[in-house]
Coordinates of C-alpha atoms in Angstrom, one line a residue:
M198 CA 5.1 -49.9 -12.7
K199 CA 6.6 -51.6 -10.3
L200 CA 9.4 -48.6 -9.5
K201 CA 6.1 -46.2 -9.1
T202 CA 4.6 -48.5 -7.2
I203 CA 7.6 -48.6 -4.8
L204 CA 8.2 -45.6 -4.6
L205 CA 4.9 -44.6 -3.7
I206 CA 5.1 -47.4 -0.7
V207 CA 8.4 -45.7 0.8
I208 CA 7.2 -42.3 0.6
C209 CA 3.7 -43.1 2.4
V210 CA 5.4 -45.9 4.9
V211 CA 8.8 -44.6 6.1
P212 CA 7.2 -41.2 8.2
L213 CA 5.7 -44.4 10.2
T214 CA 8.8 -45.4 10.9
A215 CA 11.6 -43.5 11.0
S216 CA 12.8 -40.6 13.1
S217 CA 11.2 -37.3 12.7
Q218 CA 15.1 -35.9 13.2
I219 CA 16.6 -38.1 10.2
F220 CA 13.2 -38.3 7.9
S221 CA 10.6 -35.3 7.0
F222 CA 7.6 -35.9 4.5
S223 CA 4.7 -33.3 3.5
G224 CA 3.0 -32.9 0.4
E225 CA 0.2 -30.3 -1.0
L226 CA -3.0 -30.7 -3.3
A227 CA -3.7 -28.1 -5.7
T228 CA -7.1 -29.1 -7.3
E229 CA -8.6 -26.6 -9.9
L230 CA -11.4 -25.7 -11.7
E231 CA -11.1 -23.8 -15.0
W232 CA -14.0 -22.5 -16.7
D233 CA -13.7 -20.0 -20.3
M234 CA -16.8 -18.4 -19.7
N235 CA -18.0 -20.0 -22.5
K236 CA -19.1 -23.5 -22.5
N237 CA -15.7 -25.2 -21.5
V238 CA -14.7 -26.5 -18.2
N239 CA -12.0 -28.1 -17.0
W240 CA -10.6 -29.6 -13.5
V241 CA -7.7 -30.1 -12.5
N242 CA -5.6 -31.6 -9.6
L243 CA -1.4 -31.7 -8.9
L244 CA -0.5 -33.9 -5.6
R245 CA 3.1 -33.5 -4.6
L246 CA 4.8 -35.6 -2.0
D247 CA 8.2 -34.5 -0.5
A248 CA 10.0 -36.7 1.2
S249 CA 14.0 -35.8 3.0
L250 CA 16.2 -38.6 4.6
K251 CA 18.7 -36.7 5.9
P252 CA 21.5 -39.8 7.7
W253 CA 24.2 -36.7 8.4
R254 CA 23.7 -33.0 9.6
N255 CA 25.1 -31.7 6.3
G256 CA 23.5 -33.8 3.6
S257 CA 20.0 -35.3 2.8
F258 CA 18.5 -37.4 0.0
D259 CA 15.8 -36.0 -1.1
L260 CA 12.8 -37.3 -3.4
A261 CA 9.4 -35.5 -4.9
T262 CA 6.7 -36.6 -6.9
I263 CA 4.4 -34.8 -9.0
H264 CA 0.5 -36.5 -9.7
V265 CA -1.4 -34.9 -11.9
A266 CA -5.1 -36.0 -12.9
K267 CA -7.5 -33.8 -15.3
T268 CA -11.1 -34.5 -17.0
D269 CA -10.4 -32.8 -20.2
P270 CA -8.3 -30.8 -22.7
Y271 CA -6.9 -27.7 -22.8
I272 CA -9.9 -25.2 -23.1
I273 CA -8.4 -22.1 -24.4
D274 CA -6.2 -22.0 -27.6
D275 CA -3.5 -19.1 -25.9
Y276 CA 0.5 -19.3 -26.1
Q277 CA 1.1 -19.3 -22.5
V278 CA -0.3 -21.4 -20.8
F279 CA -2.7 -19.8 -18.0
S280 CA -2.6 -22.3 -16.0
N281 CA 0.9 -23.3 -14.2
I282 CA -0.5 -26.6 -13.1
Y283 CA -1.8 -27.9 -16.0
G284 CA -0.5 -31.1 -17.4
E285 CA -1.3 -34.5 -18.7
N286 CA -2.4 -37.2 -16.3
M287 CA 0.5 -39.0 -14.6
V288 CA 1.3 -40.6 -11.8
A289 CA 4.5 -40.5 -9.7
A290 CA 6.6 -38.7 -12.1
I291 CA 9.4 -37.3 -10.6
A292 CA 10.4 -34.0 -10.1
V293 CA 13.5 -34.6 -7.7
L294 CA 15.6 -38.1 -6.7
G295 CA 19.1 -36.8 -5.5
Y296 CA 21.9 -36.1 -3.3
M297 CA 21.4 -32.7 -1.8
H298 CA 25.4 -31.4 0.5
T299 CA 25.2 -28.3 2.2
W300 CA 28.0 -26.1 4.0
E301 CA 26.1 -24.2 6.6
D302 CA 23.6 -22.7 4.2
L303 CA 26.6 -20.7 2.8
A304 CA 27.0 -23.3 -0.1
H305 CA 24.9 -26.0 -1.8
V306 CA 25.6 -29.2 -4.7
F307 CA 23.1 -31.4 -5.9
F308 CA 23.4 -34.5 -7.9
G309 CA 20.6 -36.2 -8.9
V310 CA 17.1 -35.8 -11.2
R311 CA 16.0 -31.8 -10.7
N312 CA 13.5 -30.1 -11.9
M313 CA 14.5 -26.6 -12.8
N314 CA 11.9 -24.9 -11.4
E315 CA 13.0 -26.2 -7.7
D316 CA 15.6 -23.4 -8.2
F317 CA 14.9 -20.9 -10.3
F318 CA 12.2 -18.2 -11.4
I319 CA 11.0 -18.4 -7.7
S320 CA 10.4 -15.3 -5.1
D321 CA 7.8 -13.5 -3.4
M322 CA 5.3 -11.9 -6.3
T323 CA 5.5 -14.4 -9.3
S324 CA 4.8 -17.8 -7.0
L325 CA 1.3 -15.8 -6.2
F326 CA 0.3 -15.6 -10.1
T327 CA -1.7 -19.0 -12.1
N328 CA -0.2 -18.0 -15.8
C329 CA 2.8 -20.0 -16.2
S330 CA 5.1 -17.3 -17.3
P331 CA 5.3 -15.5 -14.2
G332 CA 7.1 -18.6 -13.1
I333 CA 9.9 -19.7 -15.5
F334 CA 10.2 -17.2 -19.0
P335 CA 8.8 -18.3 -21.9
T336 CA 12.1 -17.6 -23.7
I337 CA 13.6 -20.5 -22.1
G338 CA 10.5 -22.9 -21.0
A339 CA 8.8 -22.6 -24.4
S340 CA 11.9 -22.8 -26.9
Y341 CA 13.6 -25.7 -24.9
D342 CA 12.3 -29.2 -24.0
I343 CA 14.0 -28.7 -20.8
A344 CA 13.3 -30.0 -17.4
N345 CA 10.9 -27.8 -16.7
Y346 CA 7.8 -29.0 -15.1
P347 CA 6.4 -31.4 -15.1
V348 CA 9.4 -33.1 -16.3
S349 CA 12.8 -33.5 -15.3
A350 CA 16.8 -34.6 -15.8
L351 CA 19.4 -35.5 -14.8
T352 CA 20.9 -32.8 -12.9
L353 CA 24.4 -30.7 -11.2
Y354 CA 23.5 -28.1 -9.4
F355 CA 25.1 -25.7 -7.1
D356 CA 24.5 -22.2 -5.6
I357 CA 26.7 -20.3 -3.2
T358 CA 25.8 -17.0 -1.1
W359 CA 28.2 -14.1 0.1
K360 CA 26.2 -11.8 2.1
N361 CA 22.9 -10.6 -0.3
F362 CA 24.4 -12.1 -3.4
T363 CA 23.7 -15.5 -4.0
L364 CA 25.2 -17.2 -7.6
K365 CA 23.2 -20.5 -8.6
N366 CA 24.0 -22.5 -11.6
S367 CA 22.5 -25.6 -13.5
F368 CA 24.1 -28.3 -15.9
Y369 CA 21.1 -30.5 -17.0
N370 CA 20.5 -33.3 -19.9
G371 CA 19.5 -31.4 -22.4
V372 CA 15.6 -32.7 -22.8
G373 CA 13.8 -33.3 -19.7
H374 CA 11.5 -36.6 -19.2
N375 CA 8.5 -38.0 -17.0
G376 CA 8.4 -41.4 -18.0
W377 CA 9.1 -44.8 -16.6
N378 CA 10.4 -47.1 -20.3
N379 CA 14.0 -47.0 -21.2
H380 CA 13.4 -44.4 -23.8
N381 CA 11.7 -42.2 -21.8
N382 CA 12.5 -41.6 -17.9
P383 CA 14.7 -38.6 -16.4
F384 CA 17.8 -40.7 -15.5
M385 CA 19.1 -40.6 -18.9
F386 CA 22.6 -38.5 -20.4
R387 CA 22.4 -38.4 -24.0
P388 CA 24.5 -34.8 -25.0
K389 CA 24.5 -36.5 -28.2
K390 CA 20.9 -36.7 -29.1
D391 CA 19.4 -34.2 -26.4
G392 CA 21.9 -31.5 -26.1
V393 CA 22.9 -30.1 -22.8
F394 CA 21.6 -27.1 -21.0
N395 CA 22.9 -25.0 -18.3
I396 CA 21.5 -21.6 -16.4
T397 CA 23.2 -19.5 -14.7
E398 CA 21.7 -16.9 -12.2
I399 CA 23.0 -14.2 -9.5
S400 CA 20.6 -12.4 -7.0
Y401 CA 20.9 -9.9 -4.6
E402 CA 18.4 -10.0 -2.0
W403 CA 17.4 -7.5 1.2
D404 CA 14.8 -7.6 3.5
K405 CA 12.9 -4.5 0.6
G406 CA 13.2 -6.8 -2.3
S407 CA 14.8 -9.5 -4.7
Y408 CA 16.7 -8.4 -7.9
F409 CA 17.8 -11.7 -10.3
T410 CA 19.8 -11.8 -13.6
G411 CA 20.7 -15.1 -15.3
V412 CA 21.5 -16.7 -18.3
A413 CA 20.2 -20.1 -20.2
V414 CA 22.3 -21.8 -22.7
H415 CA 20.7 -24.7 -25.2
S416 CA 23.6 -26.4 -28.0
K417 CA 20.5 -27.7 -29.9
H418 CA 17.3 -25.9 -31.6
F419 CA 13.9 -27.4 -31.2
D420 CA 11.1 -27.8 -33.8
E421 CA 8.1 -29.0 -33.2
D422 CA 6.5 -32.1 -35.3
M423 CA 3.2 -32.5 -35.9
E424 CA 1.9 -34.4 -32.4
G425 CA 3.4 -30.6 -31.5
D426 CA 6.6 -32.0 -29.7
F427 CA 9.7 -30.8 -29.4
V428 CA 12.2 -32.3 -31.6
P429 CA 15.8 -31.8 -31.9
V430 CA 16.8 -30.4 -35.2
E431 CA 19.8 -28.7 -35.3
N432 CA 23.1 -28.6 -33.2
K433 CA 23.4 -25.0 -33.0
A434 CA 23.7 -23.2 -29.6
S435 CA 21.4 -20.3 -28.3
C436 CA 20.2 -19.2 -25.3
A437 CA 18.0 -16.3 -23.3
W438 CA 19.1 -13.9 -21.1
Y439 CA 16.6 -12.0 -18.3
I440 CA 16.4 -10.0 -15.6
Y441 CA 14.0 -9.8 -12.8
G442 CA 12.9 -7.2 -9.7
E443 CA 10.2 -6.5 -7.1
Q444 CA 10.7 -4.3 -4.3
N445 CA 8.1 -3.1 -1.5
V446 CA 7.2 0.7 -2.2
W447 CA 4.7 1.2 0.9
E448 CA 4.1 -1.0 4.2
N449 CA 2.7 -0.5 7.6
T450 CA 1.5 -2.6 10.5
D451 CA -1.0 -4.6 8.3
N452 CA -0.2 -3.6 4.7
K453 CA 2.9 -4.4 2.5
L454 CA 2.5 -3.1 -1.1
G455 CA 5.3 -4.1 -3.9
V456 CA 5.6 -3.6 -7.3
M457 CA 7.5 -6.1 -9.7
A458 CA 8.8 -6.3 -13.5
Q459 CA 11.1 -8.7 -16.1
F460 CA 12.6 -9.2 -19.0
S461 CA 13.9 -11.3 -21.4
I462 CA 15.3 -12.0 -25.0
N463 CA 16.1 -15.2 -26.9
S464 CA 19.1 -14.9 -29.2
K465 CA 17.4 -17.0 -31.7
R466 CA 15.2 -15.5 -33.6
N467 CA 13.0 -18.7 -34.8
N468 CA 13.2 -20.1 -31.1
A469 CA 9.0 -20.6 -29.7
C470 CA 9.2 -17.6 -28.0
R471 CA 11.8 -14.6 -28.8
T472 CA 10.8 -11.7 -26.1
Y473 CA 8.8 -11.2 -22.5
A474 CA 7.8 -8.6 -20.3
E475 CA 5.9 -8.2 -17.6
V476 CA 5.3 -5.9 -15.2
G477 CA 2.8 -6.0 -11.9
G478 CA 2.5 -5.7 -8.1
V479 CA 0.7 -7.5 -5.3
W480 CA -0.9 -6.3 -2.2
E481 CA -0.6 -8.2 1.1
Y482 CA -2.2 -6.9 3.9
K483 CA -2.4 -9.0 7.4
E484 CA -0.5 -11.8 6.5
D485 CA -3.1 -14.3 5.3
N486 CA -4.7 -12.0 2.2
Q487 CA -2.8 -11.3 -1.2
T488 CA -3.8 -10.0 -3.9
G489 CA -1.8 -9.1 -7.2
L490 CA -2.4 -7.5 -10.5
S491 CA -0.1 -8.4 -13.8
F492 CA 0.5 -7.4 -17.2
Q493 CA 2.4 -9.7 -19.6
Y494 CA 3.1 -9.6 -23.1
A495 CA 5.0 -12.5 -25.3
D496 CA 6.6 -12.6 -28.6
Y497 CA 6.1 -16.3 -29.8
L498 CA 6.6 -17.3 -33.6
E499 CA 3.1 -18.2 -33.9
G500 CA 2.3 -14.2 -33.2
K501 CA 2.5 -11.4 -30.4
E502 CA 0.0 -12.5 -27.0
Y503 CA -1.0 -9.9 -24.6
S504 CA -2.7 -10.6 -21.3
I505 CA -3.5 -9.6 -17.6
E506 CA -4.0 -11.7 -14.3
A507 CA -6.2 -10.6 -11.2
T508 CA -5.8 -12.9 -8.4
Y509 CA -6.7 -12.8 -4.5
L510 CA -5.4 -15.8 -2.2
H511 CA -6.3 -16.1 1.2
A512 CA -5.2 -18.7 3.5
F513 CA -7.4 -19.9 6.2
N514 CA -5.0 -21.8 8.5
D515 CA -1.5 -23.0 7.7
H516 CA -3.1 -26.2 6.0
F517 CA -6.0 -24.4 3.9
S518 CA -5.3 -21.7 1.3
F519 CA -8.2 -20.5 -1.7
Q520 CA -7.2 -18.3 -4.9
P521 CA -9.5 -17.3 -7.4
A522 CA -7.4 -15.9 -10.7
L523 CA -9.6 -13.7 -13.9
Q524 CA -7.3 -13.9 -16.9
F525 CA -7.7 -11.9 -20.1
I526 CA -5.8 -13.0 -23.0
H527 CA -5.1 -12.1 -26.5
N528 CA -3.6 -13.3 -29.8
N529 CA -4.4 -13.9 -33.1
N530 CA -6.4 -16.8 -31.9
G531 CA -8.9 -14.8 -30.8
N532 CA -9.6 -12.8 -27.4
Y533 CA -10.1 -14.7 -24.0
T534 CA -11.1 -15.0 -20.7
P535 CA -10.3 -17.6 -18.3
I536 CA -11.0 -18.0 -14.7
L537 CA -10.2 -20.6 -12.0
A538 CA -10.5 -21.5 -8.6
R539 CA -7.6 -23.0 -6.8
L540 CA -7.4 -24.8 -3.3
Y541 CA -4.5 -25.4 -1.6
V542 CA -4.4 -28.2 1.1
D543 CA -0.8 -28.7 2.6
F544 CA 0.1 -31.4 4.8

């Protein structure tokens, strides 16, 4: 508890005393009401605080913490997790803590604690949707107990950009953590017990679209225990490869219409999720309005899941945005129609 208290004091007090040229501080609060359109309601709040200290031009010490507060347990029985901010109650879990060095935006190297969502599975269109799967592929996120929100792991990351191409690579401890005790903290590196995890991605970006392909490799196989937690059970490597693309197909002064598609396969058929696919589109108009529709398919050990999401995002200004979303989900457990309303506050 003492370390968490110190971190909170630092990220709140230092901005008041440090020069804005060498120190930056920002935050975002996402507060979300969830309803299963029956009798179950949940209220989830995610606060992220970011701080960066830049003592010299090409280097920075970065810190980001996440704080989650919810009122009730998960309200539906789906596989993919319909809300990408849902998590257990926590205070000051570390998303980022380490040193980043840059070479004039042509290359970056980071060492420290990091969440893989900081660098991968990020695009203009997928970031609109509220379901977890348009972010990290479930063939990866559901199959391995890795540094995926809300946990992080000790990481060595680098990227290199050449013209429109970017190569990224991250090497992680094989299990992510967000605790503050000797057996559950993100500073551990235990390849014998946790295994190791590596992800490599190459992307091509231009003014009309973005295209990504990559492969994620883990040195261990995981099963779930009686409490539903991942447990490494054998030293047998497996991988998941993925491909993703988004493209603007029509635009004028006030409107932009884009389409997207993604696909991923896990090489080990008894991993939690074997195959994932999604197609969708986003209509952006007058810069502060976005409407999105996506169709998703995921093949889990428990069975196949089909889902549809329709969502709308309106930015009132640089600080406040509102987003409702409606999803239809079908799997072996039944049919679900969760609806959520999310408010973003940026500061």
